[in-house]
Amino acid sequence: MSQKSVVRGKIHYVGVNDRNKSLFEGLWPLPYGVSYNSYLIDDETVALVDTVDVCFFEIFLGKIKAIIGERPIQYLIINHMEPDHSGSLRLIKQHYPDIIIVGNKQTFGMIEGFYGITGEQYLVDDRDFLVLGHHKLRFYLTPMVHWPETMMTFDETEGVLFSGDGFGSFGTLDGSFLDTRINTDRYWDEMIRYYSNIVGKYGSPVQKALEKLQNLSIKVICSTHGPVWTEEHISRVIGIYDKLSRYDADEGVVIVYGTMYGNTEQMAEVIAEEIAGEGIKNVVMHNVNKSHPSYIISDIFKYRGLIIGAPTYSNQIYPTVDSLLSQILVRDMKGRYLGYFGSFCWSGAVVRRMAEFATKSKFEIIGEPVEMKQAMRDISYKQCVNLGHAMAERLKKDQK
Ligand code: FEO
């Protein structure tokens, strides 16, 4: 048995890397791939924590057998039912027919619904425990991080938290799953993108989960995606999830716009120049027709300022911007400063319709919205400068 699979003591990594999938959940780009992490606790009784995407079952099973040979697995702990983790459940059950599935009352209905599996269950409630021999596991229900059945399992013996999607990130594990054996640089941005895309709507449940975990002596975090985090990085990882789930953000402005012939883009450029000229260094611009919403949403989670622009199109907001507005509203973000602008050819509508978005978002409105007819003139230039100036001033007020 190779020691390369050891997380700590008798806890092993048995997850897999997916470098084939282009879009996670059919939505979110995976330029660095994604890992599906599963863990095996090789105690007197053996427990498996979550499974992997069904496409990787053979590799997964091979990793399990390399550790325990033909010994049985007594327990399968299901922290999360989304099929990227539960996908191998039916096949695991076929190979280990006596396995007992451990879950909470939300879990088992989903198991039957997705996989038609019933049979012996080990039902746990918040803070219940399970002793495997040397290892004592305690379960913490963390509903809506980011599904209703989500829970975390804490190995009190080793201080290892099996956190489900919590503290996860995109990106495969190249060479090793352990943070101390790899260059972790690329995961930090991918963690923010993962959180904002997948979990972002559920800030309040994430905060409740963090409260539950705050007194645990966590030495290792074993998420279902991304590296296994050890002591050197744990406070940073928890800090990122805490900050994002409070919708706290850094000083900076995301300027996101749609444009057909460059006139609306000209407005964005003027606004950006004014903001940077006022000393705000973090100005991130996205043309919605080029940037994938995944990255735009991630940047909106990073920065407090948001300025949105679009042409009028068929008496509506330009469609790709309109779609982005829906995705922002879905995430129920808080604490952002919002400015907006738009253009039209013969009849203006976009600014009026963006005002509806602004009201729904409950963001703090900054400056006067700018509506430009056809192309840039002195008046619209000055209005764009004023909007950029107002945003910079608002951000600078927070410095005091
Ligand atoms: Fe990684 Fe929510 O599944």
Coordinates of C-alpha atoms and ligand atoms in Angstrom, one line a residue:
M1 CA 0.0 0.0 0.0
S2 CA 1.4 3.4 -1.0
Q3 CA 1.8 6.0 1.6
K4 CA 1.0 8.6 -1.0
S5 CA -2.7 8.3 -0.3
V6 CA -2.4 9.1 3.4
V7 CA -4.1 12.3 4.6
R8 CA -3.3 11.7 8.3
G9 CA -3.0 8.4 10.3
K10 CA -5.4 5.9 8.8
I11 CA -7.3 8.4 6.7
H12 CA -6.7 8.1 3.0
Y13 CA -7.5 10.1 -0.1
V14 CA -9.3 8.1 -2.7
G15 CA -10.6 10.9 -5.0
V16 CA -10.1 11.5 -8.7
N17 CA -9.3 14.2 -11.1
D18 CA -11.6 15.3 -14.0
R19 CA -9.7 17.0 -16.9
N20 CA -12.4 16.1 -19.4
K21 CA -15.4 18.1 -18.3
S22 CA -15.6 21.6 -19.8
L23 CA -18.5 23.0 -17.7
F24 CA -19.2 22.2 -14.1
E25 CA -23.0 21.8 -13.5
G26 CA -23.2 22.4 -17.3
L27 CA -22.6 26.1 -16.5
W28 CA -19.2 27.0 -15.1
P29 CA -15.9 26.7 -17.1
L30 CA -13.2 24.4 -15.8
P31 CA -9.9 25.7 -17.3
Y32 CA -7.9 23.8 -14.7
G33 CA -10.4 20.9 -14.3
V34 CA -11.9 19.8 -11.1
S35 CA -11.3 17.0 -8.5
Y36 CA -14.0 14.9 -6.9
N37 CA -12.6 14.1 -3.4
S38 CA -13.5 11.0 -1.4
Y39 CA -11.8 9.7 1.7
L40 CA -11.4 6.3 3.3
I41 CA -11.0 5.8 7.1
D42 CA -9.2 2.4 7.5
D43 CA -10.1 1.7 11.1
E44 CA -11.4 -1.5 12.8
T45 CA -14.6 -0.8 10.9
V46 CA -13.9 0.9 7.6
A47 CA -15.8 4.1 6.5
L48 CA -15.9 5.8 3.2
V49 CA -16.7 9.5 3.1
D50 CA -18.6 10.5 -0.1
T51 CA -18.0 9.0 -3.5
V52 CA -17.0 10.4 -6.9
D53 CA -18.6 11.1 -10.3
V54 CA -19.7 7.8 -11.7
C55 CA -17.5 8.2 -14.8
F56 CA -14.5 7.5 -12.6
F57 CA -15.9 4.6 -10.7
E58 CA -13.2 2.0 -11.8
I59 CA -10.4 4.3 -10.8
F60 CA -12.1 5.0 -7.5
L61 CA -12.7 1.4 -6.7
G62 CA -9.1 0.6 -7.6
K63 CA -7.9 3.2 -5.1
I64 CA -10.1 1.8 -2.4
K65 CA -8.9 -1.8 -3.0
A66 CA -5.3 -0.7 -3.0
I67 CA -5.8 0.3 0.7
I68 CA -8.2 -2.3 2.1
G69 CA -7.9 -5.2 -0.3
E70 CA -11.0 -7.4 -0.1
R71 CA -12.0 -6.2 3.4
P72 CA -15.5 -4.8 3.5
I73 CA -16.5 -1.2 4.0
Q74 CA -19.1 -0.9 6.8
Y75 CA -20.2 2.7 6.4
L76 CA -20.6 5.1 3.6
I77 CA -21.0 8.6 5.0
I78 CA -22.9 10.9 2.6
N79 CA -22.1 14.5 3.4
H80 CA -23.6 15.8 0.1
M81 CA -26.0 14.2 -2.5
E82 CA -25.1 16.3 -5.6
P83 CA -24.2 13.6 -8.2
D84 CA -20.6 14.7 -8.6
H85 CA -20.2 13.1 -5.2
S86 CA -23.0 10.6 -4.9
G87 CA -22.8 9.4 -8.5
S88 CA -21.0 6.2 -7.6
L89 CA -23.4 5.3 -4.8
R90 CA -25.3 2.6 -6.7
L91 CA -22.1 0.9 -7.9
I92 CA -20.5 1.0 -4.4
K93 CA -23.7 -0.6 -3.1
Q94 CA -23.3 -3.4 -5.7
H95 CA -19.7 -4.0 -4.7
Y96 CA -20.4 -3.7 -1.0
P97 CA -24.0 -4.9 -0.5
D98 CA -23.8 -4.8 3.3
I99 CA -22.6 -1.2 3.4
I100 CA -24.6 1.0 5.7
I101 CA -25.3 4.5 4.4
V102 CA -24.9 7.3 7.0
G103 CA -26.9 10.4 6.4
N104 CA -29.5 12.8 7.9
K105 CA -33.2 12.8 7.4
Q106 CA -32.8 14.9 4.2
T107 CA -30.3 12.5 2.7
F108 CA -32.3 9.3 2.4
G109 CA -35.2 10.7 0.3
M110 CA -32.7 11.9 -2.2
I111 CA -30.8 8.6 -2.3
E112 CA -34.1 6.8 -3.1
G113 CA -35.1 9.6 -5.6
F114 CA -31.8 9.6 -7.5
Y115 CA -30.7 6.0 -7.3
G116 CA -33.7 3.9 -6.1
I117 CA -31.7 2.7 -3.1
T118 CA -33.4 1.8 0.1
G119 CA -32.2 -0.6 2.8
E120 CA -30.3 -0.3 6.1
Q121 CA -29.7 3.3 7.1
Y122 CA -27.7 5.0 9.8
L123 CA -29.7 8.2 10.5
V124 CA -27.8 11.0 12.2
D125 CA -28.9 14.3 13.7
D126 CA -26.9 17.3 14.5
R127 CA -23.8 16.5 16.7
D128 CA -24.6 12.7 16.8
F129 CA -21.4 10.6 16.7
L130 CA -20.2 7.3 15.3
V131 CA -17.2 5.3 16.7
L132 CA -15.3 3.3 14.1
G133 CA -12.7 1.9 16.6
H134 CA -9.9 4.3 17.1
H135 CA -11.7 7.1 15.2
K136 CA -14.7 9.0 16.6
L137 CA -16.8 10.9 14.0
R138 CA -19.2 13.7 14.9
F139 CA -21.8 15.0 12.4
Y140 CA -22.7 18.6 12.0
L141 CA -25.8 19.4 9.9
T142 CA -25.0 22.4 7.7
P143 CA -28.2 22.7 5.6
M144 CA -28.1 24.8 2.4
V145 CA -24.3 24.8 2.1
H146 CA -25.5 24.5 -0.7
W147 CA -28.2 21.8 -0.7
P148 CA -30.7 21.0 2.1
E149 CA -29.0 17.7 3.1
T150 CA -25.5 19.0 3.3
M151 CA -23.6 18.1 6.5
M152 CA -20.0 17.9 7.6
T153 CA -18.2 15.1 9.5
F154 CA -15.5 15.9 12.0
D155 CA -13.0 13.2 13.0
E156 CA -12.4 14.1 16.6
T157 CA -9.5 11.7 16.9
E158 CA -7.4 13.3 14.2
G159 CA -8.9 16.8 14.0
V160 CA -9.9 16.2 10.4
L161 CA -13.0 18.0 9.0
F162 CA -14.7 16.3 6.0
S163 CA -16.5 19.5 4.9
G164 CA -18.4 18.5 1.7
D165 CA -18.4 21.3 -0.8
G166 CA -17.6 23.8 2.0
F167 CA -14.0 25.2 1.5
G168 CA -13.9 23.6 -2.0
S169 CA -12.3 25.0 -5.1
F170 CA -12.1 24.3 -8.8
G171 CA -8.8 22.8 -10.1
T172 CA -7.5 19.3 -10.3
L173 CA -4.9 18.0 -7.9
D174 CA -1.8 17.6 -10.0
G175 CA 0.7 15.2 -8.4
S176 CA -0.7 15.3 -4.9
F177 CA -3.9 16.2 -3.1
L178 CA -2.0 17.7 -0.1
D179 CA -1.5 21.4 0.1
T180 CA 2.0 21.0 1.5
R181 CA 3.2 19.0 -1.6
I182 CA 1.8 21.3 -4.3
N183 CA 2.0 24.9 -5.4
T184 CA -1.3 26.3 -4.1
D185 CA -1.2 29.7 -5.9
R186 CA -3.8 28.9 -8.6
Y187 CA -6.4 27.6 -6.1
W188 CA -7.1 30.9 -4.3
D189 CA -8.9 32.6 -7.2
E190 CA -10.5 29.3 -8.1
M191 CA -11.8 29.0 -4.6
I192 CA -13.5 32.5 -4.9
R193 CA -14.9 31.5 -8.3
Y194 CA -16.2 28.2 -6.9
Y195 CA -17.8 29.8 -3.9
S196 CA -19.4 32.7 -5.8
N197 CA -20.7 30.5 -8.6
I198 CA -21.9 27.5 -6.6
V199 CA -22.5 28.5 -3.0
G200 CA -22.8 32.3 -3.4
K201 CA -26.6 32.5 -2.8
Y202 CA -26.3 30.9 0.6
G203 CA -24.2 33.4 2.6
S204 CA -26.4 33.1 5.7
P205 CA -26.3 29.2 5.9
V206 CA -22.6 29.4 5.4
Q207 CA -22.3 31.8 8.3
K208 CA -24.4 29.4 10.5
A209 CA -22.1 26.5 9.5
L210 CA -19.0 28.5 10.4
E211 CA -20.5 29.3 13.8
K212 CA -21.0 25.6 14.5
L213 CA -17.4 24.9 13.5
Q214 CA -15.7 27.7 15.4
N215 CA -14.8 25.8 18.5
L216 CA -13.5 22.7 16.8
S217 CA -9.8 22.1 16.8
I218 CA -9.5 21.6 13.0
K219 CA -6.1 20.4 11.9
V220 CA -7.0 19.3 8.4
I221 CA -9.9 20.3 6.0
C222 CA -10.9 17.6 3.5
S223 CA -13.3 19.2 1.1
T224 CA -15.0 17.4 -1.8
H225 CA -13.2 19.7 -4.3
G226 CA -9.6 21.0 -4.4
P227 CA -6.7 20.5 -2.1
V228 CA -6.7 18.9 1.3
W229 CA -5.8 21.9 3.5
T230 CA -3.5 21.5 6.5
E231 CA -2.6 23.8 9.4
E232 CA -0.5 26.3 7.4
H233 CA -3.5 27.3 5.2
I234 CA -6.6 26.6 7.4
S235 CA -7.1 30.1 8.7
R236 CA -6.8 31.5 5.2
V237 CA -9.3 29.0 3.8
I238 CA -11.9 29.6 6.5
G239 CA -11.2 33.4 6.3
I240 CA -12.1 33.4 2.6
Y241 CA -15.4 31.5 3.1
D242 CA -16.2 33.8 6.1
K243 CA -15.5 37.0 4.1
L244 CA -17.4 35.9 1.0
S245 CA -20.4 34.6 3.0
R246 CA -20.6 38.0 4.8
Y247 CA -20.5 39.6 1.3
D248 CA -17.6 41.6 2.5
A249 CA -15.4 42.8 -0.3
D250 CA -12.2 44.7 -1.2
E251 CA -11.9 48.3 -2.4
G252 CA -12.4 48.2 -6.2
V253 CA -14.9 48.5 -9.0
V254 CA -16.2 46.0 -11.5
I255 CA -17.4 47.7 -14.7
V256 CA -19.4 45.3 -16.7
Y257 CA -21.0 46.3 -20.0
G258 CA -22.5 45.1 -23.2
T259 CA -21.7 46.8 -26.4
M260 CA -22.6 46.3 -30.1
Y261 CA -20.5 48.9 -31.9
G262 CA -18.3 50.3 -29.2
N263 CA -20.3 53.3 -28.1
T264 CA -21.4 51.9 -24.8
E265 CA -17.9 50.6 -24.3
Q266 CA -16.6 54.2 -24.7
M267 CA -18.7 55.2 -21.8
A268 CA -17.2 52.4 -19.7
E269 CA -13.7 53.6 -20.6
V270 CA -14.4 57.1 -19.5
I271 CA -15.9 55.9 -16.2
A272 CA -12.9 53.6 -15.6
E273 CA -10.3 56.3 -16.3
E274 CA -12.0 58.6 -13.8
I275 CA -12.1 56.0 -11.1
A276 CA -8.4 55.1 -11.6
G277 CA -7.5 58.8 -11.8
E278 CA -9.1 59.2 -8.4
G279 CA -6.7 56.6 -7.0
I280 CA -8.8 53.5 -7.0
K281 CA -6.4 50.8 -8.3
N282 CA -8.7 47.8 -8.5
V283 CA -10.7 48.5 -11.6
V284 CA -11.8 45.3 -13.5
M285 CA -13.7 45.6 -16.8
H286 CA -15.7 42.9 -18.4
N287 CA -17.4 43.0 -21.8
V288 CA -20.2 40.5 -21.3
N289 CA -19.9 39.3 -24.8
K290 CA -16.3 38.2 -24.1
S291 CA -16.1 37.3 -20.4
H292 CA -18.0 34.3 -19.1
P293 CA -20.5 35.2 -16.3
S294 CA -18.6 32.8 -14.0
Y295 CA -15.6 35.2 -13.9
I296 CA -17.8 38.3 -13.7
I297 CA -19.7 37.0 -10.7
S298 CA -16.5 36.0 -9.1
D299 CA -15.1 39.6 -9.5
I300 CA -18.4 41.1 -8.2
F301 CA -17.9 39.0 -5.0
K302 CA -14.3 40.4 -4.7
Y303 CA -15.0 44.2 -5.0
R304 CA -17.5 46.6 -3.4
G305 CA -18.1 48.8 -6.4
L306 CA -20.2 47.7 -9.4
I307 CA -21.0 49.7 -12.5
I308 CA -23.2 48.2 -15.2
G309 CA -23.8 49.5 -18.7
A310 CA -25.8 48.3 -21.7
P311 CA -27.4 49.5 -24.9
T312 CA -31.1 49.5 -25.3
Y313 CA -32.1 46.5 -27.4
S314 CA -35.7 45.9 -28.6
N315 CA -36.8 48.4 -25.9
Q316 CA -35.2 46.2 -23.3
I317 CA -31.8 45.8 -21.6
Y318 CA -29.3 44.3 -24.0
P319 CA -29.9 40.5 -23.5
T320 CA -26.5 39.3 -22.3
V321 CA -26.4 42.1 -19.7
D322 CA -30.0 41.3 -18.7
S323 CA -29.1 37.7 -18.1
L324 CA -26.2 38.8 -15.9
L325 CA -28.5 41.0 -13.8
S326 CA -30.7 37.9 -13.1
Q327 CA -27.6 36.0 -12.0
I328 CA -26.6 38.8 -9.6
L329 CA -30.1 39.0 -8.1
V330 CA -30.2 35.3 -7.6
R331 CA -27.2 35.5 -5.3
D332 CA -28.9 38.0 -3.0
M333 CA -25.6 39.9 -2.6
K334 CA -25.3 42.7 -0.1
G335 CA -23.2 45.7 0.6
R336 CA -22.4 46.7 -3.0
Y337 CA -22.3 50.2 -4.4
L338 CA -24.1 50.4 -7.8
G339 CA -23.8 52.8 -10.7
Y340 CA -25.4 52.2 -14.1
F341 CA -25.4 53.7 -17.5
G342 CA -26.7 52.9 -21.0
S343 CA -27.2 54.0 -24.6
F344 CA -29.9 54.1 -27.2
C345 CA -30.4 55.0 -30.8
W346 CA -33.9 56.3 -31.2
S347 CA -35.8 55.6 -27.9
G348 CA -34.2 55.0 -24.5
A349 CA -35.3 52.2 -22.2
V350 CA -32.2 50.6 -20.7
V351 CA -31.6 53.1 -17.9
R352 CA -35.3 53.0 -16.8
R353 CA -35.2 49.2 -16.8
M354 CA -31.9 49.1 -14.9
A355 CA -33.5 51.3 -12.3
E356 CA -35.9 48.3 -11.6
F357 CA -32.9 46.1 -11.2
A358 CA -31.3 48.7 -8.8
T359 CA -34.4 48.7 -6.6
K360 CA -34.6 44.9 -6.4
S361 CA -30.8 44.6 -5.6
K362 CA -31.1 46.9 -2.6
F363 CA -27.6 48.0 -3.4
E364 CA -26.5 51.6 -2.5
I365 CA -27.0 53.7 -5.7
I366 CA -24.0 55.9 -6.5
G367 CA -24.1 59.0 -8.7
E368 CA -26.6 59.8 -11.5
P369 CA -27.3 57.1 -14.1
V370 CA -26.1 58.2 -17.5
E371 CA -28.1 57.7 -20.7
M372 CA -26.4 58.5 -23.9
K373 CA -28.0 58.9 -27.3
Q374 CA -26.1 57.3 -30.2
A375 CA -22.5 58.4 -29.6
M376 CA -20.3 60.2 -27.1
R377 CA -20.7 64.0 -26.9
D378 CA -19.4 66.5 -24.4
I379 CA -22.5 66.2 -22.2
S380 CA -22.4 62.4 -21.9
Y381 CA -18.6 62.5 -21.4
K382 CA -19.1 64.8 -18.4
Q383 CA -21.9 62.6 -17.1
C384 CA -19.7 59.5 -17.3
V385 CA -16.8 61.4 -15.5
N386 CA -19.3 62.4 -12.8
L387 CA -20.5 58.8 -12.3
G388 CA -16.9 57.5 -12.1
H389 CA -16.0 60.3 -9.7
A390 CA -19.0 59.6 -7.4
M391 CA -18.0 55.9 -7.2
A392 CA -14.4 56.7 -6.4
E393 CA -15.5 59.1 -3.7
R394 CA -17.8 56.6 -2.1
L395 CA -15.0 54.0 -1.9
K396 CA -12.6 56.5 -0.5
K397 CA -15.1 57.4 2.2
D398 CA -14.7 53.8 3.5
Q399 CA -10.9 54.4 3.8
K400 CA -11.6 56.9 6.7
Ligands
FEO1 FE1 -19.6 19.3 -5.5 FE2 -22.6 20.5 -4.6 O1 -21.4 19.3 -5.4

